[in-house]
C-alpha positions as YAML, in Angstrom:
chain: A
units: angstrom
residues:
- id: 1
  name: UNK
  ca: [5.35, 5.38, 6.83]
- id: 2
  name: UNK
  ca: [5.60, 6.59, 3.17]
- id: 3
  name: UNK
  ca: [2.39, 8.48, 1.44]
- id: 4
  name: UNK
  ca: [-0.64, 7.23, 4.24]
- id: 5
  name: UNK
  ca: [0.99, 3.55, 4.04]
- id: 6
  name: UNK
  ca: [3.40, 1.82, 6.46]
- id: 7
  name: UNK
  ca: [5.22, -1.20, 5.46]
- id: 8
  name: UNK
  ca: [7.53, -3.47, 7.93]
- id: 9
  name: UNK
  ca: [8.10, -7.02, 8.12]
- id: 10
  name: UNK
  ca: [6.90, -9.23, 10.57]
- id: 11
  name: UNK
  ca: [8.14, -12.89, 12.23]
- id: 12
  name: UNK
  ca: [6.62, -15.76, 10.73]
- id: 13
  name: UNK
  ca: [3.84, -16.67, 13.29]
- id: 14
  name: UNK
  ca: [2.93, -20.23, 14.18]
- id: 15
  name: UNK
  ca: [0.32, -22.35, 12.98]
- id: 16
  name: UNK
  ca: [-3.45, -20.91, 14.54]
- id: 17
  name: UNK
  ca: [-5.62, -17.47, 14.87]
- id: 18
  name: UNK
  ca: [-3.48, -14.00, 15.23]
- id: 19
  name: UNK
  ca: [-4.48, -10.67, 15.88]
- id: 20
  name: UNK
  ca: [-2.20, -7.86, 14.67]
- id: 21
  name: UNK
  ca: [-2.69, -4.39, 15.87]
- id: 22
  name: UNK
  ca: [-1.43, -1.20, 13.87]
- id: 23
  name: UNK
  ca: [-1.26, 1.96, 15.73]
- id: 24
  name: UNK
  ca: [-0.68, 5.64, 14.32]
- id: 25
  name: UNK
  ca: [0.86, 7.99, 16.30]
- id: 26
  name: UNK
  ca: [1.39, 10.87, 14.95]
- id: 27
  name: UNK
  ca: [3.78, 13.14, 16.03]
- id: 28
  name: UNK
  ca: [4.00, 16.97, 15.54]
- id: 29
  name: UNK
  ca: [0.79, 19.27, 16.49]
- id: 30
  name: UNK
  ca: [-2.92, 18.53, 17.66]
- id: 31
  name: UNK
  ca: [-4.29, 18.72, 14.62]
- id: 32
  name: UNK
  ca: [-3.74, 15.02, 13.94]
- id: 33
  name: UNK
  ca: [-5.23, 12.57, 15.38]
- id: 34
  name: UNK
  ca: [-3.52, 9.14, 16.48]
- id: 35
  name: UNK
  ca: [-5.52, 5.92, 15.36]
- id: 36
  name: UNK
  ca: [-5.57, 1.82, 16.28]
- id: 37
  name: UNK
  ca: [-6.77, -0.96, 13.54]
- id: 38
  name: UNK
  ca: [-6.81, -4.56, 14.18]
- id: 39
  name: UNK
  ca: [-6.69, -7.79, 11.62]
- id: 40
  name: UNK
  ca: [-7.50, -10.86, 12.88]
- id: 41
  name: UNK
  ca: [-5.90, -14.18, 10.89]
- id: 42
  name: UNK
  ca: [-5.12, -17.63, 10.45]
- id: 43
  name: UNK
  ca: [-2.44, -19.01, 9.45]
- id: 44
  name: UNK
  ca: [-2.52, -23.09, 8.43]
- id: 45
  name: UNK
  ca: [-0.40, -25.91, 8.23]
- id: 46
  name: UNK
  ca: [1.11, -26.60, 4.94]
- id: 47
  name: UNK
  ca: [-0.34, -29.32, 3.11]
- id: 48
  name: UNK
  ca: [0.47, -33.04, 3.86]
- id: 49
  name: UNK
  ca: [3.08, -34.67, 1.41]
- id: 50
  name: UNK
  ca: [1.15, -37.14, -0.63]
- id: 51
  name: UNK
  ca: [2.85, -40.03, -2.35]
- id: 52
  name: UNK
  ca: [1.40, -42.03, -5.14]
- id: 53
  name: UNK
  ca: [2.19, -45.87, -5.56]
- id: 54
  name: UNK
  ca: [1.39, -47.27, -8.99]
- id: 55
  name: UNK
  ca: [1.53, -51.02, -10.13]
- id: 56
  name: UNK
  ca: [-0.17, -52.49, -13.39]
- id: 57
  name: UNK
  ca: [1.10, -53.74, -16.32]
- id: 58
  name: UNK
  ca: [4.47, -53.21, -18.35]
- id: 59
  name: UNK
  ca: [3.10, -53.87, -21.84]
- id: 60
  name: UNK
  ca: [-0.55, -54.79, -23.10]
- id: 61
  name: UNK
  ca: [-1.92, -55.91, -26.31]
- id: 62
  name: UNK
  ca: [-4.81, -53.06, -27.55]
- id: 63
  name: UNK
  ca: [-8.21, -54.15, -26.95]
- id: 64
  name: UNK
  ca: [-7.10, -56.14, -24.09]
- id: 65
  name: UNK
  ca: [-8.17, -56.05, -20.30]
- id: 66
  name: UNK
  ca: [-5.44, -54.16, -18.01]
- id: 67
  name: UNK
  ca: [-5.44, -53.42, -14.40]
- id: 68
  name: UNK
  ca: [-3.62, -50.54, -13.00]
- id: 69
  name: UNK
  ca: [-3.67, -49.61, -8.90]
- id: 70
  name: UNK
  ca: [-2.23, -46.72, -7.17]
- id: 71
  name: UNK
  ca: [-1.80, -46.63, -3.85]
- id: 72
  name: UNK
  ca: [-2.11, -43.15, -1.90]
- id: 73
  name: UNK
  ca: [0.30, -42.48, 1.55]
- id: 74
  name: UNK
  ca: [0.64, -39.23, 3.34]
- id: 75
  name: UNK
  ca: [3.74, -38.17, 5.22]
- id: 76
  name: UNK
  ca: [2.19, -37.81, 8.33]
- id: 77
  name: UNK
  ca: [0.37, -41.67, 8.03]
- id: 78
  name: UNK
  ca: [-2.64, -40.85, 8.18]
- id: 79
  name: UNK
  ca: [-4.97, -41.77, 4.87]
- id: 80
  name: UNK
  ca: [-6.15, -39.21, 2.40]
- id: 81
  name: UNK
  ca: [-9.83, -39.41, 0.50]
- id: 82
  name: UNK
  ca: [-9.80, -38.14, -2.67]
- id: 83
  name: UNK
  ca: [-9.52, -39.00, -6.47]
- id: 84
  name: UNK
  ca: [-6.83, -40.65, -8.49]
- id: 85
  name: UNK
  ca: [-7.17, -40.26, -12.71]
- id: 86
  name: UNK
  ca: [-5.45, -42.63, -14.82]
- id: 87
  name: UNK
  ca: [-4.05, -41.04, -18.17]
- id: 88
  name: UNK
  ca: [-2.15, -42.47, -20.47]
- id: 89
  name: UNK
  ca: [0.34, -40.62, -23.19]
- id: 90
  name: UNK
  ca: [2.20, -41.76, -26.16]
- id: 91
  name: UNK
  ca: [5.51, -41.06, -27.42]
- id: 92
  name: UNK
  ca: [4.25, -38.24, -29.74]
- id: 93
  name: UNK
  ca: [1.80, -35.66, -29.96]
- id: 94
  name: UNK
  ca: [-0.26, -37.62, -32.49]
- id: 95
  name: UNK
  ca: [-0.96, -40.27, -29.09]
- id: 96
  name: UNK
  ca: [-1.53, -37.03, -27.13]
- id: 97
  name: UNK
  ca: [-2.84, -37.75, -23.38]
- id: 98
  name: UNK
  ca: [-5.82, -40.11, -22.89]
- id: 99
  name: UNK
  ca: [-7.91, -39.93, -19.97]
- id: 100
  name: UNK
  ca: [-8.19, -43.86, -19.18]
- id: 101
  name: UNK
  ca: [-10.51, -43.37, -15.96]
- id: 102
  name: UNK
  ca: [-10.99, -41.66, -12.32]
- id: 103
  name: UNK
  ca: [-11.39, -43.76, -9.57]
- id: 104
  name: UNK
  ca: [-12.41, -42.62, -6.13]
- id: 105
  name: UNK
  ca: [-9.40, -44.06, -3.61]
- id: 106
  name: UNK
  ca: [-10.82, -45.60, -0.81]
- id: 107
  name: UNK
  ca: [-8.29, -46.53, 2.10]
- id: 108
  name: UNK
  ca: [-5.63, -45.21, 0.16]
- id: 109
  name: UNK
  ca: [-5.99, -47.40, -3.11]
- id: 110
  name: UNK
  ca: [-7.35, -46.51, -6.35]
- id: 111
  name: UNK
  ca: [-7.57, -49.77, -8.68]
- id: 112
  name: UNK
  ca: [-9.02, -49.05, -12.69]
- id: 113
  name: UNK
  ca: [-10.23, -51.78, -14.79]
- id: 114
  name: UNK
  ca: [-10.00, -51.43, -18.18]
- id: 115
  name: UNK
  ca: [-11.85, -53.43, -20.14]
- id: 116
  name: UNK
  ca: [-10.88, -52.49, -23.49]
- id: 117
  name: UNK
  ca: [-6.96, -50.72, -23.77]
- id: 118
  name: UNK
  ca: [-7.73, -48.85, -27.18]
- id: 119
  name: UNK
  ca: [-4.14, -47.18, -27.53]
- id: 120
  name: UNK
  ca: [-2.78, -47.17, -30.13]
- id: 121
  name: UNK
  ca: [-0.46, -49.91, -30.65]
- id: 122
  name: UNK
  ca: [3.19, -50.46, -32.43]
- id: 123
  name: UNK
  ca: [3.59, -53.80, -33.86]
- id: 124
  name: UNK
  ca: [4.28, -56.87, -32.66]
- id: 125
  name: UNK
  ca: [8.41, -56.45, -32.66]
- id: 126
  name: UNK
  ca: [8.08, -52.97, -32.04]
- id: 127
  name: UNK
  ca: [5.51, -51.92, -29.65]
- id: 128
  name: UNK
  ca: [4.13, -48.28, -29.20]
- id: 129
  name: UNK
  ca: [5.88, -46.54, -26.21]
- id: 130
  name: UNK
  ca: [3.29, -44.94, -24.10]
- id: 131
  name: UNK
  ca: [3.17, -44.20, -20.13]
- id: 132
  name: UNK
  ca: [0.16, -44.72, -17.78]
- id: 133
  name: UNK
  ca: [0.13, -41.76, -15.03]
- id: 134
  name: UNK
  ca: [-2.07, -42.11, -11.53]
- id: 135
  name: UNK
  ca: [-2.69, -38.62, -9.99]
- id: 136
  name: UNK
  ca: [-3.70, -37.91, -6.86]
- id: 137
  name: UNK
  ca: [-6.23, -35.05, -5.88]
- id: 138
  name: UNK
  ca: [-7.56, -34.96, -2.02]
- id: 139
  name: UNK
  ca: [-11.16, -34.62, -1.76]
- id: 140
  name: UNK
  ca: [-12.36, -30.98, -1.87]
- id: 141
  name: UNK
  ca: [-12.82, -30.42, 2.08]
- id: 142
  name: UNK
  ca: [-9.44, -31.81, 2.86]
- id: 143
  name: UNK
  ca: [-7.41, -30.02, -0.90]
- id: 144
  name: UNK
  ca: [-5.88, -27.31, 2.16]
- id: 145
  name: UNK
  ca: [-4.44, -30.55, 4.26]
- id: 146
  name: UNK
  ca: [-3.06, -32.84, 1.36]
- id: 147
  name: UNK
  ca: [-0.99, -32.10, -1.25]
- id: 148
  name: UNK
  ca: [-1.39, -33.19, -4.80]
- id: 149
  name: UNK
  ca: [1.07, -35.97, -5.97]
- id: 150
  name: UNK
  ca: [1.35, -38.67, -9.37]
- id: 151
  name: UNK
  ca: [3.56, -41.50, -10.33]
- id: 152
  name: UNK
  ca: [4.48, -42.59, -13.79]
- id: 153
  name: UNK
  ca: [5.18, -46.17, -15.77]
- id: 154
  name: UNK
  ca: [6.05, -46.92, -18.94]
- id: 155
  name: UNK
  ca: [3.99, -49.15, -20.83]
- id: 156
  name: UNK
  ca: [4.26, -50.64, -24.36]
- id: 157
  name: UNK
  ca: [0.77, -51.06, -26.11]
- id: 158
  name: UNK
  ca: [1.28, -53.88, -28.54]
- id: 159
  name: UNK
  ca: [-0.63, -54.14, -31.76]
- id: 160
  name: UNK
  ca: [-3.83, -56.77, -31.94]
- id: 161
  name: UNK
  ca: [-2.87, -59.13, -34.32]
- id: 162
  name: UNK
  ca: [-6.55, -60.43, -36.57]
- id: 163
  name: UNK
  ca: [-6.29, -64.56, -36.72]
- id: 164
  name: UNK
  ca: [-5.26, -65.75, -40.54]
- id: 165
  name: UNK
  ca: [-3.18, -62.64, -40.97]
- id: 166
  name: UNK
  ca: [0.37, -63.50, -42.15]
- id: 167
  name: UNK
  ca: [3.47, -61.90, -39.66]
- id: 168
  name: UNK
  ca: [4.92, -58.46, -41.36]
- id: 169
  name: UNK
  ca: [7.73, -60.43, -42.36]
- id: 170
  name: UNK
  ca: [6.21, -63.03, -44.82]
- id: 171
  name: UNK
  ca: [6.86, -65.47, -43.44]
- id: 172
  name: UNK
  ca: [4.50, -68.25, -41.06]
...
């Protein structure tokens, strides 16, 4: 008890509802009087360990169709609700992160259709490097039971070539 405030460390206490009781005694004379106050608290589970699955893709040509899914498990096996948002990034800050959708995940899969990939693409020998990310939010009334979790693939966005246009090289 230093300056009207008492410090002290206490066990960790189990998962539930806890009461913890304070009392001042004070010792010396009368004129003090001794004095109880209560707190009443929960204390919660950590979140769930979510992992994210993802499948789609390795390369794409821009402006095509692409299908990516992610599949959501928890640690404890049960199945999460929530959200999964597909963003893509490129190898520079120029192809800075791209939102490509948000999909709700319904019994633990999350599958986006894109009908038009419009990243930004290499060349045909060389394609641009990019990755495709799928992360996992629970829904709001379960974000205290399930943590948050992603997974990462590369994927190389190839140029769209226009028909009647020669190859780079010159030649046919």
């Amino acid at each position: 008890f230093t300056g009207g405030t008492a410090t002290g460390t206490l066990p960790t206490p189990s998962e539930g509802t806890h009461n913890l009781t304070a009392k001042f005694i004070p010792t010396g004379g009368t004129e003090v009087q001794g004095s109880t106050g209560s707190l009443n608290y929960v204390v919660n589970a950590p979140p769930v360990t979510t992992t994210v699955g993802l499948a789609g893709p390795a390369s794409v040509t821009q402006y095509h169709n692409a299908t990516w899914t992610a599949t959501v498990t928890a640690s404890d096996s049960t199945i999460p609700a929530g959200t999964v948002v597909f963003t893509a990034t490129g190898p520079s800050p120029s192809t800075a992160s791209t939102t490509l959708g948000t999909v709700t995940e319904t019994n633990g899969t999350a599958t986006l259709n894109v009908s038009s990939v419009t990243l930004a693409g290499g060349t045909t020998q060389n394609p641009d490097a990019d990755t495709v990310t799928a992360s996992f939010t629970a829904s709001p009334s379960d974000t205290e039971n399930y943590a948050p979790s992603s997974a990462t693939t590369p994927l190389d966005v190839y140029a769209k070539t226009c028909p009647g246009t020669p190859p780079r090289n010159g030649t046919s």
